[in-house]
Coordinates of C-alpha atoms in Angstrom, one line a residue:
M1 CA -0.1 0.0 0.0
P2 CA 1.4 3.4 -0.8
A3 CA 2.7 5.6 2.0
E4 CA 0.3 8.2 3.3
P5 CA 0.8 11.4 1.3
S6 CA 3.2 13.6 3.3
S7 CA 1.1 16.8 3.2
A8 CA -2.5 15.6 3.0
K9 CA -5.1 18.0 4.2
P10 CA -8.3 16.8 6.0
L11 CA -11.3 16.5 3.8
P12 CA -13.8 19.2 4.0
A13 CA -16.8 17.9 6.1
E14 CA -19.4 18.8 3.5
L15 CA -17.5 16.7 0.9
S16 CA -16.8 13.6 3.0
A17 CA -19.5 11.6 1.6
E18 CA -17.7 11.7 -1.8
A19 CA -14.4 10.4 -0.4
P20 CA -14.6 6.9 -2.2
C21 CA -13.4 8.8 -5.3
A22 CA -9.9 8.3 -3.8
E23 CA -9.5 4.6 -4.3
S24 CA -7.1 2.5 -2.3
W25 CA -5.2 0.0 -4.4
Q26 CA -4.4 -2.5 -1.6
P27 CA -2.7 -5.9 -1.8
G28 CA -5.4 -8.7 -2.1
G29 CA -8.0 -6.1 -3.2
R30 CA -7.8 -3.2 -5.8
G31 CA -4.1 -3.8 -5.9
A32 CA -4.4 -7.4 -7.0
S33 CA -6.9 -6.3 -9.7
L34 CA -4.4 -3.9 -10.9
R35 CA -1.7 -6.4 -11.3
W36 CA -4.0 -8.5 -13.4
R37 CA -4.8 -5.7 -15.5
R38 CA -1.2 -5.1 -16.2
L39 CA -0.5 -8.8 -16.9
A40 CA -3.5 -8.7 -19.3
L41 CA -1.4 -6.2 -21.5
A42 CA 2.0 -7.5 -20.8
L43 CA 1.5 -11.3 -21.4
P44 CA -0.2 -11.1 -24.9
S45 CA 2.4 -8.5 -25.9
L46 CA 5.2 -10.8 -25.1
A47 CA 3.6 -13.9 -26.4
T48 CA 2.9 -12.2 -29.9
A49 CA 6.5 -10.9 -30.0
L50 CA 7.8 -14.3 -29.2
A51 CA 5.5 -16.0 -31.8
I52 CA 6.8 -13.6 -34.5
A53 CA 10.4 -14.2 -33.6
L54 CA 9.9 -17.9 -33.6
L55 CA 8.1 -17.9 -37.0
A56 CA 10.7 -15.6 -38.6
V57 CA 13.4 -18.0 -37.3
E58 CA 11.5 -21.0 -38.6
A59 CA 10.9 -19.3 -42.0
Y60 CA 14.1 -17.5 -42.6
G61 CA 16.6 -19.0 -40.3
P62 CA 19.0 -19.8 -39.0
A63 CA 20.5 -16.8 -40.6
T64 CA 23.8 -17.3 -42.5
G65 CA 26.1 -14.2 -42.6
W66 CA 26.1 -11.0 -40.6
L67 CA 23.6 -9.1 -43.0
A68 CA 21.0 -12.0 -42.8
G69 CA 21.6 -12.2 -39.1
S70 CA 21.2 -8.4 -38.6
V71 CA 17.9 -8.3 -40.7
L72 CA 16.5 -11.1 -38.5
A73 CA 17.5 -9.5 -35.2
L74 CA 16.1 -6.0 -36.3
F75 CA 13.0 -7.4 -37.5
C76 CA 12.2 -9.2 -34.2
L77 CA 12.9 -6.0 -32.2
V78 CA 10.8 -3.8 -34.2
M79 CA 8.0 -6.3 -34.3
A80 CA 8.2 -6.8 -30.5
W81 CA 7.4 -3.0 -30.1
Q82 CA 4.6 -3.1 -32.8
S83 CA 3.1 -6.0 -30.9
F84 CA 3.0 -3.9 -27.7
V85 CA 1.5 -1.2 -29.7
A86 CA -1.3 -3.4 -31.3
W87 CA -2.3 -4.9 -27.9
Q88 CA -2.8 -1.5 -26.4
Y89 CA -5.5 -1.0 -28.9
V90 CA -7.0 -4.6 -28.4
Y91 CA -6.9 -3.8 -24.7
G92 CA -8.3 -0.5 -25.2
L93 CA -11.3 -1.8 -27.2
A94 CA -12.1 -4.5 -24.6
A95 CA -11.9 -1.9 -21.7
A96 CA -14.3 0.4 -23.8
L97 CA -16.6 -2.5 -24.4
L98 CA -16.8 -3.2 -20.5
G99 CA -18.0 0.5 -19.9
D100 CA -18.2 1.5 -16.3
R101 CA -16.6 -1.6 -15.0
A102 CA -13.3 -0.7 -16.5
K103 CA -13.4 2.8 -15.1
S104 CA -12.0 4.2 -11.9
A105 CA -14.3 5.7 -9.2
L106 CA -12.8 9.0 -10.0
E107 CA -13.7 8.8 -13.7
R108 CA -17.2 7.8 -12.8
R109 CA -17.6 10.6 -10.6
S110 CA -16.3 13.1 -13.0
E111 CA -19.3 12.3 -15.3
T112 CA -21.6 13.7 -12.6
V113 CA -19.7 16.0 -10.4
P114 CA -21.2 19.6 -10.3
A115 CA -19.6 22.3 -12.5
R116 CA -19.9 25.0 -9.9
A117 CA -17.7 26.2 -7.1
S118 CA -18.1 24.7 -3.7
G119 CA -16.5 27.7 -1.8
V120 CA -14.0 25.4 0.2
S121 CA -10.9 25.9 -1.9
R122 CA -9.1 28.4 -4.2
T123 CA -7.4 27.7 -7.5
A124 CA -5.0 29.3 -9.8
A125 CA -5.1 28.8 -13.5
V126 CA -1.5 29.4 -14.5
V127 CA -0.3 29.9 -18.1
A128 CA 3.5 29.9 -18.4
I129 CA 4.7 31.7 -21.4
H130 CA 8.1 32.5 -23.0
A131 CA 8.3 34.9 -26.0
E132 CA 4.8 33.9 -27.1
D133 CA 2.4 35.8 -29.3
A134 CA 0.8 37.7 -26.3
V135 CA -2.2 38.8 -28.3
A136 CA -3.1 35.3 -28.9
V137 CA -2.3 34.2 -25.4
F138 CA -4.6 36.8 -23.8
A139 CA -7.4 36.1 -26.4
G140 CA -7.5 32.6 -25.2
L141 CA -7.5 33.8 -21.5
R142 CA -10.4 36.1 -22.3
V143 CA -12.3 33.1 -23.7
M144 CA -11.7 31.0 -20.6
A145 CA -12.7 34.0 -18.4
R146 CA -16.1 34.4 -20.2
S147 CA -16.5 30.6 -19.9
L148 CA -16.0 30.6 -16.2
A149 CA -18.5 33.6 -15.9
R150 CA -21.1 31.6 -17.8
E151 CA -20.9 28.8 -15.3
G152 CA -22.1 31.3 -12.6
G153 CA -20.5 32.3 -9.3
D154 CA -18.6 35.5 -8.5
G155 CA -15.3 34.4 -10.1
S156 CA -13.4 34.5 -6.8
D157 CA -12.7 30.7 -6.6
I158 CA -10.3 30.7 -9.6
D159 CA -7.7 33.3 -10.6
I160 CA -5.9 33.5 -13.9
F161 CA -2.1 33.9 -13.7
V162 CA 0.3 34.7 -16.6
L163 CA 3.8 33.6 -15.7
S164 CA 6.2 35.2 -18.1
D165 CA 9.8 34.2 -18.8
T166 CA 10.1 36.5 -21.8
R167 CA 13.4 38.3 -22.0
D168 CA 12.8 40.2 -25.2
G169 CA 11.9 43.8 -24.2
A170 CA 9.6 44.4 -27.2
I171 CA 7.6 41.1 -26.5
A172 CA 7.3 42.0 -22.9
A173 CA 5.9 45.4 -23.8
V174 CA 3.3 43.6 -25.8
E175 CA 2.5 41.2 -22.8
E176 CA 2.2 44.3 -20.4
H177 CA 0.0 46.1 -23.0
E178 CA -2.3 43.0 -23.4
F179 CA -2.5 42.6 -19.6
A180 CA -3.6 46.3 -19.2
R181 CA -6.2 45.6 -21.9
I182 CA -7.6 42.5 -20.3
E183 CA -7.7 44.2 -16.9
A184 CA -9.8 47.0 -18.5
W185 CA -12.0 44.5 -20.0
R186 CA -12.6 42.7 -16.8
R187 CA -13.6 45.8 -15.1
A188 CA -16.1 46.8 -17.7
A189 CA -17.4 43.1 -18.2
G190 CA -19.3 43.0 -14.8
P191 CA -19.5 40.4 -12.2
G192 CA -18.4 36.8 -12.5
I193 CA -15.1 37.4 -14.4
P194 CA -12.1 35.9 -12.5
R195 CA -9.2 38.0 -11.4
F196 CA -6.1 38.2 -13.7
R197 CA -2.6 38.4 -12.4
Y198 CA 0.8 38.7 -14.4
R199 CA 4.4 38.6 -13.4
R200 CA 7.6 38.4 -15.4
R201 CA 10.7 36.8 -13.7
R202 CA 13.9 38.6 -13.5
E203 CA 15.7 35.4 -14.1
N204 CA 14.1 32.5 -16.1
L205 CA 15.9 29.7 -14.3
G206 CA 14.8 26.1 -15.0
R207 CA 12.6 27.0 -18.0
K208 CA 8.9 26.2 -17.5
A209 CA 9.6 23.9 -14.6
G210 CA 11.5 26.7 -12.8
N211 CA 8.8 29.1 -13.7
I212 CA 6.0 26.9 -12.1
A213 CA 8.2 26.2 -9.1
E214 CA 8.8 29.8 -8.5
F215 CA 5.0 30.4 -8.5
C216 CA 4.4 27.8 -6.0
E217 CA 7.0 29.2 -3.8
T218 CA 5.8 32.8 -4.1
Y219 CA 2.0 32.4 -4.3
G220 CA 1.4 28.8 -3.5
A221 CA 0.2 29.7 0.1
E222 CA -2.8 31.6 -1.4
Y223 CA -4.1 28.6 -3.4
D224 CA -5.0 24.9 -2.8
H225 CA -4.8 23.9 -6.4
M226 CA -3.3 25.0 -9.8
I227 CA -4.6 24.3 -13.3
V228 CA -1.5 24.3 -15.4
L229 CA -2.1 25.5 -19.0
D230 CA 0.2 25.9 -21.9
A231 CA 0.2 29.2 -24.0
D232 CA -2.0 27.4 -26.6
S233 CA -4.4 25.6 -24.0
L234 CA -8.0 26.2 -23.8
M235 CA -10.3 24.8 -21.1
T236 CA -13.9 25.5 -20.5
G237 CA -15.0 26.9 -17.2
A238 CA -17.1 23.7 -16.5
A239 CA -14.1 21.6 -17.0
M240 CA -12.1 23.8 -14.6
R241 CA -14.8 23.7 -11.8
R242 CA -15.2 19.9 -12.2
L243 CA -11.5 19.4 -11.9
V244 CA -11.5 21.5 -8.7
R245 CA -14.4 19.6 -7.2
L246 CA -12.7 16.2 -7.9
M247 CA -9.6 17.4 -6.2
E248 CA -11.7 18.6 -3.1
E249 CA -13.5 15.1 -2.9
S250 CA -10.2 13.1 -3.4
P251 CA -7.8 14.0 -0.7
R252 CA -5.2 11.4 -1.8
V253 CA -5.1 12.6 -5.4
G254 CA -2.2 14.9 -6.2
L255 CA -2.8 15.4 -9.9
I256 CA -5.5 14.9 -12.4
Q257 CA -4.5 14.9 -16.1
T258 CA -7.1 15.4 -18.8
V259 CA -6.7 14.8 -22.5
S260 CA -6.5 17.9 -24.6
Y261 CA -7.2 17.3 -28.2
A262 CA -5.5 19.4 -30.9
A263 CA -8.0 21.8 -32.5
G264 CA -8.4 25.3 -34.1
R265 CA -5.8 25.1 -36.9
D266 CA -6.6 25.0 -40.6
T267 CA -3.5 24.0 -42.5
L268 CA -4.0 20.6 -44.4
F269 CA -1.4 19.2 -42.2
A270 CA -3.0 20.3 -38.9
R271 CA -6.4 19.2 -40.0
V272 CA -5.1 15.8 -41.0
Q273 CA -3.2 15.5 -37.6
Q274 CA -6.3 16.7 -35.6
F275 CA -8.4 14.1 -37.3
A276 CA -6.0 11.3 -36.8
V277 CA -5.5 12.1 -33.1
R278 CA -9.4 12.1 -32.6
L279 CA -9.8 8.8 -34.4
Y280 CA -6.8 6.8 -33.0
A281 CA -6.2 8.2 -29.5
P282 CA -9.3 7.1 -27.6
L283 CA -8.7 3.3 -27.4
A284 CA -5.0 3.9 -26.6
L285 CA -6.0 6.2 -23.8
R286 CA -8.6 3.8 -22.5
C287 CA -6.1 1.1 -22.3
L288 CA -3.7 3.6 -20.5
E289 CA -6.0 4.6 -17.9
T290 CA -7.2 1.1 -17.2
W291 CA -3.8 -0.4 -16.5
Q292 CA -2.1 2.4 -14.9
G293 CA -4.8 3.2 -12.3
P294 CA -3.4 5.7 -9.6
D295 CA 0.2 5.3 -11.1
G296 CA -0.6 7.9 -13.9
S297 CA 1.7 10.3 -15.7
Y298 CA 1.8 14.0 -16.1
W299 CA 1.9 15.6 -19.5
G300 CA 2.8 19.1 -18.4
H301 CA -0.5 21.0 -19.1
N302 CA -4.3 21.0 -19.1
A303 CA -4.1 19.2 -15.7
I304 CA -4.8 20.2 -12.1
L305 CA -2.3 19.7 -9.3
R306 CA -2.4 20.0 -5.5
I307 CA 0.0 22.9 -4.9
E308 CA 1.2 21.7 -1.5
A309 CA 1.9 18.2 -2.7
F310 CA 3.6 19.4 -5.8
A311 CA 5.8 22.1 -4.1
D312 CA 6.9 19.5 -1.3
N313 CA 7.6 16.5 -3.5
A314 CA 8.1 17.4 -7.2
R315 CA 11.2 19.4 -7.1
L316 CA 13.4 18.3 -10.0
P317 CA 17.0 17.1 -9.5
V318 CA 19.9 18.2 -11.8
L319 CA 21.0 15.1 -13.7
P320 CA 24.7 14.2 -13.5
G321 CA 26.9 14.9 -16.4
R322 CA 26.9 17.3 -19.3
A323 CA 24.1 18.1 -21.6
P324 CA 22.4 16.8 -23.7
L325 CA 21.9 13.6 -21.3
G326 CA 22.9 15.6 -18.2
G327 CA 22.0 18.9 -16.6
E328 CA 18.6 20.4 -16.4
I329 CA 15.7 18.0 -17.1
L330 CA 14.0 19.1 -20.3
C331 CA 10.8 16.9 -20.5
H332 CA 10.1 17.6 -16.8
D333 CA 6.4 16.8 -16.5
I334 CA 6.6 13.0 -16.6
V335 CA 9.3 13.2 -14.0
E336 CA 7.3 15.6 -11.7
G337 CA 4.4 13.1 -11.9
A338 CA 6.7 10.2 -10.9
L339 CA 8.0 12.2 -8.0
L340 CA 4.5 12.9 -6.9
R341 CA 3.5 9.2 -7.1
R342 CA 6.7 8.2 -5.1
A343 CA 5.6 10.4 -2.3
G344 CA 2.4 8.6 -2.1
W345 CA 0.0 10.8 -4.0
E346 CA -2.2 9.4 -6.7
V347 CA -1.8 10.6 -10.2
R348 CA -4.9 10.1 -12.3
L349 CA -6.1 10.4 -15.9
L350 CA -9.5 11.4 -17.1
P351 CA -9.4 10.2 -20.8
E352 CA -12.9 11.2 -21.8
M353 CA -13.7 14.4 -19.7
G354 CA -13.8 16.8 -22.6
G355 CA -13.7 20.5 -22.6
T356 CA -9.9 20.8 -23.0
W357 CA -7.9 21.6 -26.1
E358 CA -4.5 22.6 -27.3
E359 CA -2.8 23.5 -30.6
M360 CA -0.2 21.5 -32.5
P361 CA 2.5 22.4 -35.0
T362 CA 0.8 23.3 -38.2
N363 CA 3.3 22.0 -40.7
L364 CA 5.8 19.1 -41.0
V365 CA 8.9 21.3 -40.5
D366 CA 7.7 22.8 -37.2
L367 CA 6.6 19.3 -36.0
L368 CA 10.0 17.9 -36.7
G369 CA 11.6 20.6 -34.7
R370 CA 9.5 19.8 -31.8
E371 CA 10.3 16.2 -32.2
R372 CA 14.1 16.9 -32.0
R373 CA 13.5 18.7 -28.7
W374 CA 11.2 15.9 -27.3
C375 CA 13.6 13.2 -28.4
Q376 CA 16.5 14.8 -26.4
G377 CA 14.3 15.2 -23.4
N378 CA 13.1 11.6 -23.4
M379 CA 16.7 10.4 -23.9
Q380 CA 17.6 12.2 -20.6
H381 CA 15.2 9.9 -18.9
L382 CA 17.7 7.2 -19.2
R383 CA 19.2 8.8 -16.1
V384 CA 15.8 9.4 -14.4
V385 CA 14.7 5.7 -14.5
P386 CA 17.2 4.3 -11.9
M387 CA 16.2 7.1 -9.4
P388 CA 15.5 5.4 -5.9
G389 CA 11.9 5.0 -4.8
L390 CA 10.0 5.5 -8.1
H391 CA 7.0 3.2 -8.6
A392 CA 7.5 0.5 -11.2
A393 CA 4.6 2.1 -13.4
S394 CA 6.4 5.4 -13.3
R395 CA 9.6 3.7 -14.5
W396 CA 7.6 2.2 -17.2
H397 CA 6.2 5.4 -18.4
L398 CA 9.7 6.8 -18.6
I399 CA 10.8 3.7 -20.5
V400 CA 8.0 3.7 -23.0
G401 CA 9.0 7.3 -23.8
I402 CA 12.6 6.3 -24.4
L403 CA 11.8 3.2 -26.5
S404 CA 9.2 5.2 -28.6
Y405 CA 12.3 7.1 -30.0
C406 CA 14.8 4.5 -29.9
V407 CA 12.8 2.0 -32.0
L408 CA 12.8 4.5 -35.0
P409 CA 16.6 4.0 -35.7
L410 CA 16.0 0.2 -35.6
W411 CA 13.3 0.7 -38.1
I412 CA 15.7 2.6 -40.4
A413 CA 18.3 0.1 -39.9
F414 CA 15.9 -2.7 -40.8
L415 CA 14.8 -1.2 -43.9
A416 CA 18.2 -0.4 -45.0
A417 CA 19.7 -3.9 -44.3
G418 CA 16.7 -5.6 -45.5
T419 CA 16.9 -3.7 -48.8
L420 CA 20.6 -4.5 -49.1
L421 CA 20.0 -8.3 -48.4
A422 CA 16.9 -8.4 -50.9
A423 CA 19.1 -6.8 -53.6
R424 CA 21.9 -9.4 -53.0
S425 CA 19.7 -12.4 -52.7
G426 CA 16.8 -11.6 -54.9
D427 CA 14.3 -12.6 -52.2
L428 CA 12.3 -9.9 -50.2
G429 CA 12.2 -12.2 -47.2
L430 CA 11.6 -10.4 -43.9
L431 CA 11.6 -7.0 -45.6
A432 CA 8.1 -8.0 -46.9
Y433 CA 7.1 -9.6 -43.6
G434 CA 7.1 -13.0 -45.2
L435 CA 4.4 -12.1 -47.7
T436 CA 6.6 -13.5 -50.6
G437 CA 7.7 -16.6 -48.7
S438 CA 6.6 -20.2 -49.1
G439 CA 5.7 -22.7 -46.4
A440 CA 3.4 -22.6 -43.4
A441 CA 5.8 -20.6 -41.1
A442 CA 6.1 -17.9 -43.7
H443 CA 2.4 -17.6 -44.3
A444 CA 1.6 -17.5 -40.6
L445 CA 4.5 -14.9 -40.1
A446 CA 2.9 -12.7 -42.7
A447 CA -0.6 -13.0 -41.4
L448 CA 0.5 -12.3 -37.8
T449 CA 2.9 -9.4 -38.8
V450 CA 0.2 -7.7 -41.0
A451 CA -2.4 -8.1 -38.2
V452 CA 0.0 -6.5 -35.7
L453 CA 0.6 -3.5 -38.1
A454 CA -3.0 -3.1 -39.2
L455 CA -4.9 -3.6 -35.9
P456 CA -4.3 -0.1 -34.3
K457 CA -6.0 1.8 -37.1
L458 CA -8.6 -0.9 -38.0
L459 CA -9.8 -1.3 -34.4
S460 CA -10.0 2.5 -34.0
L461 CA -12.0 2.8 -37.2
G462 CA -14.3 0.0 -36.2
H463 CA -14.8 1.7 -32.8
A464 CA -15.8 4.9 -34.4
L465 CA -18.2 3.3 -36.9
A466 CA -19.9 1.1 -34.3
S467 CA -21.5 4.1 -32.7
P468 CA -24.0 6.6 -34.4
E469 CA -22.8 9.4 -32.1
R470 CA -19.1 8.8 -33.0
R471 CA -19.8 8.6 -36.7
A472 CA -21.8 11.9 -36.5
A473 CA -18.8 13.6 -34.7
F474 CA -16.6 12.8 -37.8
G475 CA -19.2 14.0 -40.3
G476 CA -21.0 10.8 -41.0
T477 CA -20.0 7.3 -42.2
A478 CA -19.0 8.3 -45.8
S479 CA -16.9 11.2 -44.5
L480 CA -15.2 9.1 -42.0
L481 CA -14.4 6.3 -44.3
K482 CA -12.9 8.7 -47.0
S483 CA -11.0 10.7 -44.4
A484 CA -9.5 7.6 -42.9
A485 CA -8.5 6.3 -46.3
L486 CA -6.8 9.6 -47.2
E487 CA -5.1 9.8 -43.8
Q488 CA -3.6 6.4 -44.4
V489 CA -2.1 7.6 -47.8
I490 CA -0.8 10.7 -46.3
W491 CA 0.7 8.6 -43.4
V492 CA 2.5 6.3 -45.8
L493 CA 4.2 9.4 -47.2
L494 CA 4.9 11.2 -43.9
W495 CA 6.1 8.0 -41.9
P496 CA 9.6 7.5 -43.7
V497 CA 10.3 11.3 -43.3
M498 CA 9.4 11.5 -39.7
T499 CA 11.2 8.3 -38.8
L500 CA 14.4 9.3 -40.5
F501 CA 14.3 12.7 -38.9
S502 CA 13.6 11.3 -35.4
S503 CA 16.3 8.6 -35.8
G504 CA 18.8 11.3 -36.6
A505 CA 17.5 13.3 -33.4
V506 CA 18.3 10.1 -31.3
L507 CA 21.7 9.7 -32.8
S508 CA 22.6 13.3 -32.6
T509 CA 21.7 13.3 -28.9
F510 CA 24.0 10.3 -28.1
I511 CA 26.9 12.0 -29.8
G512 CA 26.4 15.2 -27.8
R513 CA 24.4 17.7 -29.8
V514 CA 22.3 20.0 -27.6
V515 CA 19.1 21.4 -29.1
R516 CA 17.7 24.8 -28.5
W517 CA 14.4 25.1 -26.8
D518 CA 13.0 28.2 -28.5
A519 CA 9.3 29.4 -28.3
Q520 CA 7.2 27.2 -30.6
V521 CA 5.5 28.6 -33.7
R522 CA 1.8 28.1 -33.3
D523 CA 0.3 30.0 -36.2
D524 CA -0.9 28.5 -39.5
R525 CA 2.5 29.0 -41.0
R526 CA 3.0 28.2 -44.7
V527 CA 6.5 26.7 -45.3
P528 CA 8.7 28.2 -48.1
W529 CA 10.3 25.9 -50.7
A530 CA 13.8 27.0 -49.7
E531 CA 13.3 26.3 -46.0
A532 CA 11.8 22.9 -46.7
C533 CA 14.6 21.8 -49.0
R534 CA 17.3 23.1 -46.6
L535 CA 15.9 21.4 -43.6
Q536 CA 15.0 18.2 -45.2
A537 CA 18.2 17.7 -47.4
D538 CA 18.9 14.6 -45.4
A539 CA 15.7 13.0 -46.7
L540 CA 16.4 14.0 -50.2
V541 CA 19.9 12.3 -50.0
A542 CA 18.5 9.1 -48.3
G543 CA 15.8 8.9 -51.0
A544 CA 18.3 9.4 -53.9
L545 CA 20.4 6.7 -52.3
L546 CA 17.5 4.3 -52.0
A547 CA 16.4 4.9 -55.6
A548 CA 20.0 4.3 -56.8
I549 CA 20.1 0.9 -54.9
L550 CA 16.8 -0.1 -56.3
L551 CA 17.9 0.7 -59.9
Y552 CA 21.1 -1.1 -59.5
A553 CA 19.5 -4.2 -58.1
G554 CA 17.2 -4.6 -61.0
N555 CA 14.7 -6.5 -58.8
L556 CA 11.1 -5.4 -59.9
W557 CA 9.4 -6.7 -56.7
L558 CA 12.0 -5.0 -54.5
A559 CA 11.6 -1.7 -56.5
L560 CA 7.7 -1.9 -56.1
W561 CA 7.9 -2.8 -52.4
M562 CA 10.3 0.1 -51.6
A563 CA 9.0 2.6 -54.1
P564 CA 6.7 4.3 -51.5
V565 CA 9.6 4.8 -49.2
A566 CA 11.7 6.3 -52.0
F567 CA 9.0 8.4 -53.3
A568 CA 8.2 9.9 -49.8
L569 CA 11.8 10.7 -49.0
L570 CA 12.3 12.4 -52.4
T571 CA 9.0 14.3 -52.2
S572 CA 9.5 15.4 -48.5
P573 CA 10.0 19.2 -49.2
A574 CA 6.9 19.2 -51.4
Q575 CA 5.0 17.5 -48.6
S576 CA 6.1 20.2 -46.1
V577 CA 5.2 23.0 -48.6
L578 CA 1.8 21.6 -49.7
T579 CA 0.6 20.3 -46.5
S580 CA 1.3 23.8 -44.8
R581 CA -1.3 25.5 -47.1
V582 CA -4.4 26.8 -45.3
D583 CA -6.4 27.0 -48.5
L584 CA -6.0 23.2 -48.9
G585 CA -7.1 22.5 -45.4
R586 CA -10.1 24.7 -45.6
R587 CA -11.0 23.1 -48.9
A588 CA -10.8 19.6 -47.5
R589 CA -13.1 20.8 -44.5
D590 CA -15.6 22.2 -47.0
R591 CA -15.7 18.9 -48.9
G592 CA -16.4 17.0 -45.5
L593 CA -12.8 15.6 -45.1
F594 CA -10.8 15.3 -41.8
L595 CA -13.8 16.5 -39.8
T596 CA -13.8 16.0 -36.0
A597 CA -16.3 16.8 -33.2
D598 CA -14.7 20.3 -32.9
D599 CA -16.1 21.0 -36.4
T600 CA -19.4 19.2 -36.4
A601 CA -20.3 20.1 -32.8
Q602 CA -18.1 22.9 -32.1
A603 CA -18.0 24.0 -28.4
A604 CA -18.8 27.7 -27.6
E605 CA -15.3 28.3 -26.4
L606 CA -13.7 27.2 -29.7
A607 CA -16.1 29.4 -31.7
D608 CA -15.4 32.3 -29.4
L609 CA -11.6 31.8 -29.9
A610 CA -12.0 31.6 -33.6
Q611 CA -14.0 34.7 -33.7
S612 CA -11.5 36.6 -31.7
R613 CA -8.7 35.4 -34.1
N614 CA -10.7 37.0 -37.0
A615 CA -11.2 40.2 -35.2
P616 CA -9.0 43.3 -36.2
A617 CA -5.7 43.1 -34.4
P618 CA -5.3 45.6 -31.5
A619 CA -2.8 48.4 -31.7
R620 CA 0.4 47.4 -30.2
P621 CA 2.9 49.5 -28.2
A622 CA 6.1 50.6 -29.9
P623 CA 9.1 48.4 -29.1
R624 CA 11.3 49.2 -26.3
G625 CA 14.6 48.1 -24.8
A626 CA 15.1 44.7 -23.2
E627 CA 15.3 46.2 -19.6
P628 CA 14.2 43.7 -17.0
A629 CA 11.2 45.6 -15.6
V630 CA 9.2 42.6 -14.4
W631 CA 6.0 43.1 -12.4
L632 CA 2.8 44.5 -13.1
A633 CA 0.3 44.4 -10.1
T634 CA -3.5 44.0 -10.7
A635 CA -5.8 46.8 -9.6
D636 CA -6.5 44.5 -6.5
E637 CA -3.0 44.2 -5.6
A638 CA -1.8 47.8 -6.1

């Protein structure tokens, strides 16, 4: 049984009847159930990986020569990972079919908890920013403030904080101007609008993690909870207040993570990605929530945290050694969640709560830049996994993040070695997953491998088609099927480019290259041809090399099998340019393609935000120097 949380407060008397929301996973009871849930995912994954390996050896082994041996080993490794991925979707579908029986008490309570303030706690909604578009940030805050006001109350239960780490004086001047504007709007808007507060640090130590930690030290005593938001986050007032009530009713819970779906962007790339996440994420998330129980993870935003628990237990260590693997922890959120869990606090996930959104990179180039940063952050976790006292599930969360990147160089190595072996032997072999082989073992291998690769998308599509409500959310059956087919074609082209790039990010991290963590570009940005060709030159070189090998080999079946990969690499700059176009994204939407619930049943908050973006831009102050004037008090604090 986990240790009693080190800073637990007594449950308010008026909420004591709801205390069962905080489950105890005790040995022989809930804990035993949780172990069985985890075994139900682990054992089939391992069995499938073993079956694929045995069939591969039976059909194409024992391998002779280093090249054949390498292909066999690499195939078994990548298919072991794919087996784990596939079983997550099988598991998620089974849990979804079980309904409430597979849900935690906290999740069941989240479906009925009132969306109004109880008056027994205070919460800060904190937005950490660094050189962001201040006009866009404050537009989102205004939308959330209006949403809170619509839910009723006097607005005193939740304050909205902007925590700035901006060092550029001109950008800071815009932030201060936007803060003054939103304060004036608040005074004119009438009752129910929450208070806004803004501060800019003199020294931005520790990046975002340090920004949040400094807030807890300075202002944490004023609040019980904080809802952590990113610069591009959006959350309804109802969702905020339901999260607060759940925390009040669950004294052992230190963190509740919601799922924020990407929405609000119109490039073709963004619309395809928004559709894909909406279609394919639900089963994986249901699997995750079911097996992890109270041993959840933290994703850094759109979550509510108990401030005292976080401040007392989630202080980040500095990793030994030099960057990129040592020094300050870059992907800090998952580590903070693990430290909270180590202290005895439950970390929970609400996979279907709704009312929370974020934005995503709107083109391939910006997405690849984010992947490079995330890759380095996840590789640092190699030095976090051995930390003493972490729960096994927390270590597994860290390991999965590491493996999700490390498997990509293995895929590239498998494709390269398999192509060379096929060119030398004239037989596609394992490169084609056994589809061209003869004998029972080869046929069984092909069937099992194709099933493992196809199941995640097929099960997700079937899950969506099985419900009239889910079909309607995607624009109807015809729209869903056409969109899923087109998404698969686009994915076939994007996957080689993204895999090659991320593989390079893994290797560059291990040879010591340190990435820059700049502010993200969040607008619907169209990528110029020159930028795309310059940044994706490695894909062009790899594509040309692959095409030359295929021509030299003179094997028609090999050329046909690898042609999509070569074509994807050679056209990668064109992919970046064309999919970054807003007109193509909007044309697809108008034709009923890549629709999601955020198009077919748009929330008032999303419509409000879209309207604010289309409004004339406010006048901005003239740029000024980069002096570190850092604090603007609200009228209530002056």
